[in-house]
């Protein structure tokens, strides 16, 4: 964890641990649940996380075209995510028996040779989807395809929600972007930085390609101590808040 006193830990405290209305938001402790999966019973999602980073990737149903390709592309990224210390689980609003049949199609359709080595969670009652805010409770018992169950949740080792993405069923999710988000979140947590737009291809025009900003909570004193070579971008306001640091010089393995 970062040793910058005014850095990532201070920044994380700006997010409430729980919401007053029960809606899952960034920084909240994610709901725990138990479920059947394609890799056996999951007694507790919190216990399954085991202090790791985790991704929960959801689908409205099995045998849907876009989701079929997404599972295959996730499988191609799985080993890379494991190396980053990230656990992966997907969820679909169907039972395990249906998942297993669907996965045969996933493997057959993917243009690469893949195996599905992560669990597919069964949510036939849609109760988990409601807990995670993917489905309106009033739609719990409707038989229509629950298209809103198409989300990505990236969860920290503290079991708090770090990032969420919602996609319509007509738009496939980009796995490279999800991995980029993981890299950015882990970098921020370890080193008290925030990645700019289009990172790591940002600020090339000023010779600072791939550099990241210091978090807004980092004090001038900590900036001088921990990021002595940081660069402050000059802007008309004169406010010193665009403070860039060279990511390549950070101890990324710490």
Short mmCIF file of C-alpha atoms in Angstrom, two decimals:
data_model
loop_
_atom_site.label_atom_id
_atom_site.label_comp_id
_atom_site.label_asym_id
_atom_site.label_seq_id
_atom_site.Cartn_x
_atom_site.Cartn_y
_atom_site.Cartn_z
CA UNK A 1 0.00 0.00 0.00
CA UNK A 2 1.09 3.55 -0.68
CA UNK A 3 3.03 5.28 2.11
CA UNK A 4 1.98 8.80 1.11
CA UNK A 5 0.09 10.00 4.18
CA UNK A 6 -2.22 12.33 2.26
CA UNK A 7 -2.52 9.95 -0.69
CA UNK A 8 -4.67 7.00 -1.65
CA UNK A 9 -5.94 6.08 1.82
CA UNK A 10 -7.02 9.65 2.51
CA UNK A 11 -8.61 9.84 -0.95
CA UNK A 12 -10.51 6.57 -0.43
CA UNK A 13 -12.09 7.93 2.75
CA UNK A 14 -13.93 10.52 0.67
CA UNK A 15 -16.19 7.68 -0.49
CA UNK A 16 -18.85 6.59 2.05
CA UNK A 17 -18.69 2.90 2.99
CA UNK A 18 -22.47 2.55 2.86
CA UNK A 19 -25.22 4.47 1.06
CA UNK A 20 -28.16 5.93 2.98
CA UNK A 21 -30.70 4.68 0.43
CA UNK A 22 -29.26 1.19 -0.09
CA UNK A 23 -28.15 1.87 -3.66
CA UNK A 24 -24.69 0.48 -4.44
CA UNK A 25 -22.28 3.30 -5.28
CA UNK A 26 -18.54 3.76 -5.69
CA UNK A 27 -16.68 3.23 -2.43
CA UNK A 28 -19.47 1.17 -0.88
CA UNK A 29 -18.88 -2.26 0.59
CA UNK A 30 -20.32 -4.63 -2.02
CA UNK A 31 -23.12 -7.00 -0.95
CA UNK A 32 -22.16 -10.50 0.09
CA UNK A 33 -24.07 -13.48 -1.30
CA UNK A 34 -23.96 -17.23 -1.69
CA UNK A 35 -24.71 -18.96 -4.99
CA UNK A 36 -24.25 -22.01 -7.17
CA UNK A 37 -21.61 -21.66 -9.87
CA UNK A 38 -20.15 -23.69 -12.70
CA UNK A 39 -17.20 -24.43 -10.40
CA UNK A 40 -19.26 -25.51 -7.41
CA UNK A 41 -21.01 -23.68 -4.57
CA UNK A 42 -19.81 -20.20 -3.63
CA UNK A 43 -20.63 -20.01 0.08
CA UNK A 44 -19.65 -16.36 0.39
CA UNK A 45 -18.64 -13.89 -2.30
CA UNK A 46 -16.69 -11.93 0.31
CA UNK A 47 -14.73 -15.01 1.34
CA UNK A 48 -14.12 -15.86 -2.32
CA UNK A 49 -12.46 -12.46 -2.84
CA UNK A 50 -9.91 -13.37 -0.12
CA UNK A 51 -8.19 -9.99 -0.02
CA UNK A 52 -7.67 -9.90 -3.79
CA UNK A 53 -8.88 -7.52 -6.45
CA UNK A 54 -11.98 -8.95 -8.11
CA UNK A 55 -14.17 -8.45 -11.16
CA UNK A 56 -17.86 -9.37 -11.28
CA UNK A 57 -19.06 -9.40 -14.89
CA UNK A 58 -22.80 -9.89 -15.48
CA UNK A 59 -25.09 -11.13 -18.25
CA UNK A 60 -28.91 -11.06 -18.58
CA UNK A 61 -29.13 -14.65 -19.82
CA UNK A 62 -27.31 -17.57 -21.37
CA UNK A 63 -27.37 -18.13 -25.13
CA UNK A 64 -27.28 -14.42 -25.94
CA UNK A 65 -25.01 -13.45 -28.88
CA UNK A 66 -23.01 -10.54 -27.50
CA UNK A 67 -22.45 -12.19 -24.12
CA UNK A 68 -21.21 -15.34 -25.84
CA UNK A 69 -18.37 -13.41 -27.45
CA UNK A 70 -17.62 -11.55 -24.19
CA UNK A 71 -17.08 -14.74 -22.19
CA UNK A 72 -14.65 -15.94 -24.86
CA UNK A 73 -12.69 -12.69 -24.82
CA UNK A 74 -12.61 -12.71 -21.03
CA UNK A 75 -11.11 -16.18 -21.15
CA UNK A 76 -8.27 -14.80 -23.29
CA UNK A 77 -7.55 -12.14 -20.64
CA UNK A 78 -7.90 -14.43 -17.65
CA UNK A 79 -4.24 -15.39 -17.19
CA UNK A 80 -3.21 -11.75 -17.52
CA UNK A 81 -5.71 -10.78 -14.84
CA UNK A 82 -4.46 -13.57 -12.57
CA UNK A 83 -0.91 -12.20 -12.86
CA UNK A 84 -2.25 -8.86 -11.68
CA UNK A 85 -3.76 -10.52 -8.60
CA UNK A 86 -7.33 -10.22 -9.89
CA UNK A 87 -10.04 -12.84 -9.41
CA UNK A 88 -12.79 -13.08 -12.02
CA UNK A 89 -16.38 -14.26 -11.82
CA UNK A 90 -19.25 -13.76 -14.20
CA UNK A 91 -22.97 -13.94 -13.46
CA UNK A 92 -25.94 -14.85 -15.61
CA UNK A 93 -29.62 -14.94 -14.68
CA UNK A 94 -29.96 -18.64 -15.46
CA UNK A 95 -29.22 -21.89 -13.56
CA UNK A 96 -25.87 -23.70 -13.63
CA UNK A 97 -27.17 -26.48 -15.92
CA UNK A 98 -27.91 -23.87 -18.56
CA UNK A 99 -24.52 -22.22 -18.02
CA UNK A 100 -22.68 -25.45 -18.69
CA UNK A 101 -24.50 -26.01 -21.98
CA UNK A 102 -23.94 -22.39 -22.99
CA UNK A 103 -20.20 -22.61 -22.29
CA UNK A 104 -19.90 -25.34 -24.92
CA UNK A 105 -21.12 -22.77 -27.46
CA UNK A 106 -18.78 -20.11 -26.07
CA UNK A 107 -15.72 -22.32 -26.55
CA UNK A 108 -16.85 -23.47 -30.00
CA UNK A 109 -17.55 -19.95 -31.24
CA UNK A 110 -14.38 -18.26 -29.98
CA UNK A 111 -11.79 -18.03 -32.74
CA UNK A 112 -9.04 -18.88 -30.24
CA UNK A 113 -8.60 -22.07 -28.28
CA UNK A 114 -9.95 -21.17 -24.85
CA UNK A 115 -11.03 -22.84 -21.65
CA UNK A 116 -13.36 -21.18 -19.16
CA UNK A 117 -11.41 -21.36 -15.90
CA UNK A 118 -13.45 -18.88 -13.88
CA UNK A 119 -16.88 -19.41 -12.29
CA UNK A 120 -20.18 -18.45 -13.89
CA UNK A 121 -22.56 -17.58 -11.05
CA UNK A 122 -26.18 -18.70 -11.30
CA UNK A 123 -28.77 -16.02 -10.49
CA UNK A 124 -32.06 -17.54 -11.71
CA UNK A 125 -34.05 -15.72 -9.01
CA UNK A 126 -32.31 -12.44 -9.97
CA UNK A 127 -31.86 -11.65 -6.28
CA UNK A 128 -28.10 -10.99 -6.62
CA UNK A 129 -28.78 -8.68 -9.57
CA UNK A 130 -31.21 -6.68 -7.43
CA UNK A 131 -28.65 -6.44 -4.60
CA UNK A 132 -26.12 -4.98 -7.01
CA UNK A 133 -28.56 -2.46 -8.45
CA UNK A 134 -28.67 -4.07 -11.88
CA UNK A 135 -32.37 -4.80 -11.75
CA UNK A 136 -35.34 -2.89 -10.36
CA UNK A 137 -36.94 -4.95 -7.55
CA UNK A 138 -40.32 -4.46 -9.21
CA UNK A 139 -39.00 -6.39 -12.22
CA UNK A 140 -37.75 -9.32 -10.17
CA UNK A 141 -40.49 -11.72 -11.20
CA UNK A 142 -41.01 -10.58 -14.77
CA UNK A 143 -40.29 -13.17 -17.45
CA UNK A 144 -38.88 -10.67 -19.94
CA UNK A 145 -35.15 -10.72 -20.71
CA UNK A 146 -33.52 -8.59 -17.98
CA UNK A 147 -31.34 -6.50 -20.29
CA UNK A 148 -30.13 -4.22 -17.49
CA UNK A 149 -28.05 -7.09 -16.05
CA UNK A 150 -25.02 -6.10 -18.12
CA UNK A 151 -22.53 -4.57 -15.75
CA UNK A 152 -18.88 -4.75 -14.76
CA UNK A 153 -17.92 -4.29 -11.12
CA UNK A 154 -14.25 -3.94 -10.15
CA UNK A 155 -13.84 -4.54 -6.44
CA UNK A 156 -10.83 -3.83 -4.26
CA UNK A 157 -9.22 -6.14 -1.68
CA UNK A 158 -11.23 -4.22 0.94
CA UNK A 159 -14.41 -5.51 -0.77
CA UNK A 160 -15.39 -1.98 -1.77
CA UNK A 161 -16.62 -1.00 -5.20
CA UNK A 162 -13.87 0.81 -7.12
CA UNK A 163 -15.45 1.05 -10.58
CA UNK A 164 -18.68 0.09 -12.31
CA UNK A 165 -19.63 0.05 -15.97
CA UNK A 166 -23.07 -0.50 -17.50
CA UNK A 167 -23.60 -1.55 -21.09
CA UNK A 168 -26.70 -2.06 -23.23
CA UNK A 169 -27.16 -5.52 -24.69
CA UNK A 170 -26.44 -4.16 -28.17
CA UNK A 171 -22.86 -3.07 -27.34
CA UNK A 172 -20.13 -5.61 -26.58
CA UNK A 173 -17.71 -4.83 -23.77
CA UNK A 174 -14.06 -4.11 -24.55
CA UNK A 175 -11.78 -6.37 -22.51
CA UNK A 176 -8.72 -4.24 -23.19
CA UNK A 177 -10.51 -1.32 -21.56
CA UNK A 178 -11.42 -3.41 -18.52
CA UNK A 179 -7.78 -4.48 -18.10
CA UNK A 180 -6.72 -0.83 -18.53
CA UNK A 181 -9.14 0.12 -15.74
CA UNK A 182 -7.63 -2.53 -13.47
CA UNK A 183 -4.13 -1.23 -14.18
CA UNK A 184 -5.23 2.34 -13.44
CA UNK A 185 -7.01 1.43 -10.21
CA UNK A 186 -4.09 -0.62 -8.90
CA UNK A 187 -1.63 2.12 -9.85
CA UNK A 188 -3.73 4.71 -8.02
CA UNK A 189 -4.11 2.57 -4.89
CA UNK A 190 -0.39 1.81 -4.69
CA UNK A 191 1.05 5.20 -5.61
CA UNK A 192 -1.53 7.93 -4.93
CA UNK A 193 -1.91 8.93 -8.56
CA UNK A 194 -4.83 9.47 -10.92
CA UNK A 195 -4.62 8.51 -14.58
CA UNK A 196 -5.60 11.22 -17.12
CA UNK A 197 -7.95 10.78 -20.06
CA UNK A 198 -6.69 8.25 -22.60
CA UNK A 199 -3.93 7.03 -20.28
CA UNK A 200 -1.33 5.67 -21.03
CA UNK A 201 -1.35 7.70 -24.27
CA UNK A 202 -1.85 11.07 -22.57
CA UNK A 203 0.31 14.24 -22.60
CA UNK A 204 2.56 13.09 -25.43
CA UNK A 205 2.58 16.64 -26.84
CA UNK A 206 4.52 17.93 -23.80
CA UNK A 207 6.85 14.95 -23.52
CA UNK A 208 5.00 13.39 -20.61
CA UNK A 209 3.39 10.42 -22.31
CA UNK A 210 1.91 7.99 -19.81
CA UNK A 211 2.51 10.22 -16.80
CA UNK A 212 -0.18 10.39 -14.12
CA UNK A 213 -1.53 13.13 -11.90
CA UNK A 214 -0.99 13.23 -8.15
CA UNK A 215 -4.25 12.69 -6.31
CA UNK A 216 -5.92 15.96 -5.26
CA UNK A 217 -5.51 15.01 -1.58
CA UNK A 218 -1.71 14.84 -1.83
CA UNK A 219 -0.40 17.86 0.05
CA UNK A 220 2.37 20.10 -1.35
CA UNK A 221 4.65 18.75 1.39
CA UNK A 222 3.99 15.13 0.45
CA UNK A 223 4.35 15.98 -3.23
CA UNK A 224 7.84 17.35 -2.59
CA UNK A 225 8.81 14.39 -0.39
CA UNK A 226 7.44 11.49 -2.41
CA UNK A 227 7.32 12.95 -5.93
CA UNK A 228 10.30 15.36 -6.02
CA UNK A 229 10.48 15.33 -9.82
CA UNK A 230 6.77 15.94 -10.46
CA UNK A 231 5.81 18.48 -13.11
CA UNK A 232 3.14 21.14 -12.56
CA UNK A 233 1.30 22.13 -15.72
CA UNK A 234 0.89 25.88 -16.08
CA UNK A 235 -2.70 27.06 -16.56
CA UNK A 236 -4.38 30.49 -16.68
CA UNK A 237 -5.94 30.08 -13.21
CA UNK A 238 -2.53 29.73 -11.62
CA UNK A 239 -3.87 26.92 -9.44
CA UNK A 240 -1.30 24.16 -8.90
CA UNK A 241 -3.49 21.09 -9.33
CA UNK A 242 -2.31 19.51 -12.60
CA UNK A 243 0.70 17.79 -11.04
CA UNK A 244 2.15 15.06 -13.25
CA UNK A 245 4.59 12.36 -12.19
CA UNK A 246 6.54 9.85 -14.28
CA UNK A 247 4.85 6.48 -13.73
CA UNK A 248 7.89 4.63 -15.07
CA UNK A 249 9.94 5.84 -12.09
CA UNK A 250 7.48 4.51 -9.50
CA UNK A 251 8.18 1.19 -7.82
CA UNK A 252 5.36 -0.62 -9.61
CA UNK A 253 6.11 -3.94 -7.94
CA UNK A 254 5.58 -2.57 -4.42
#
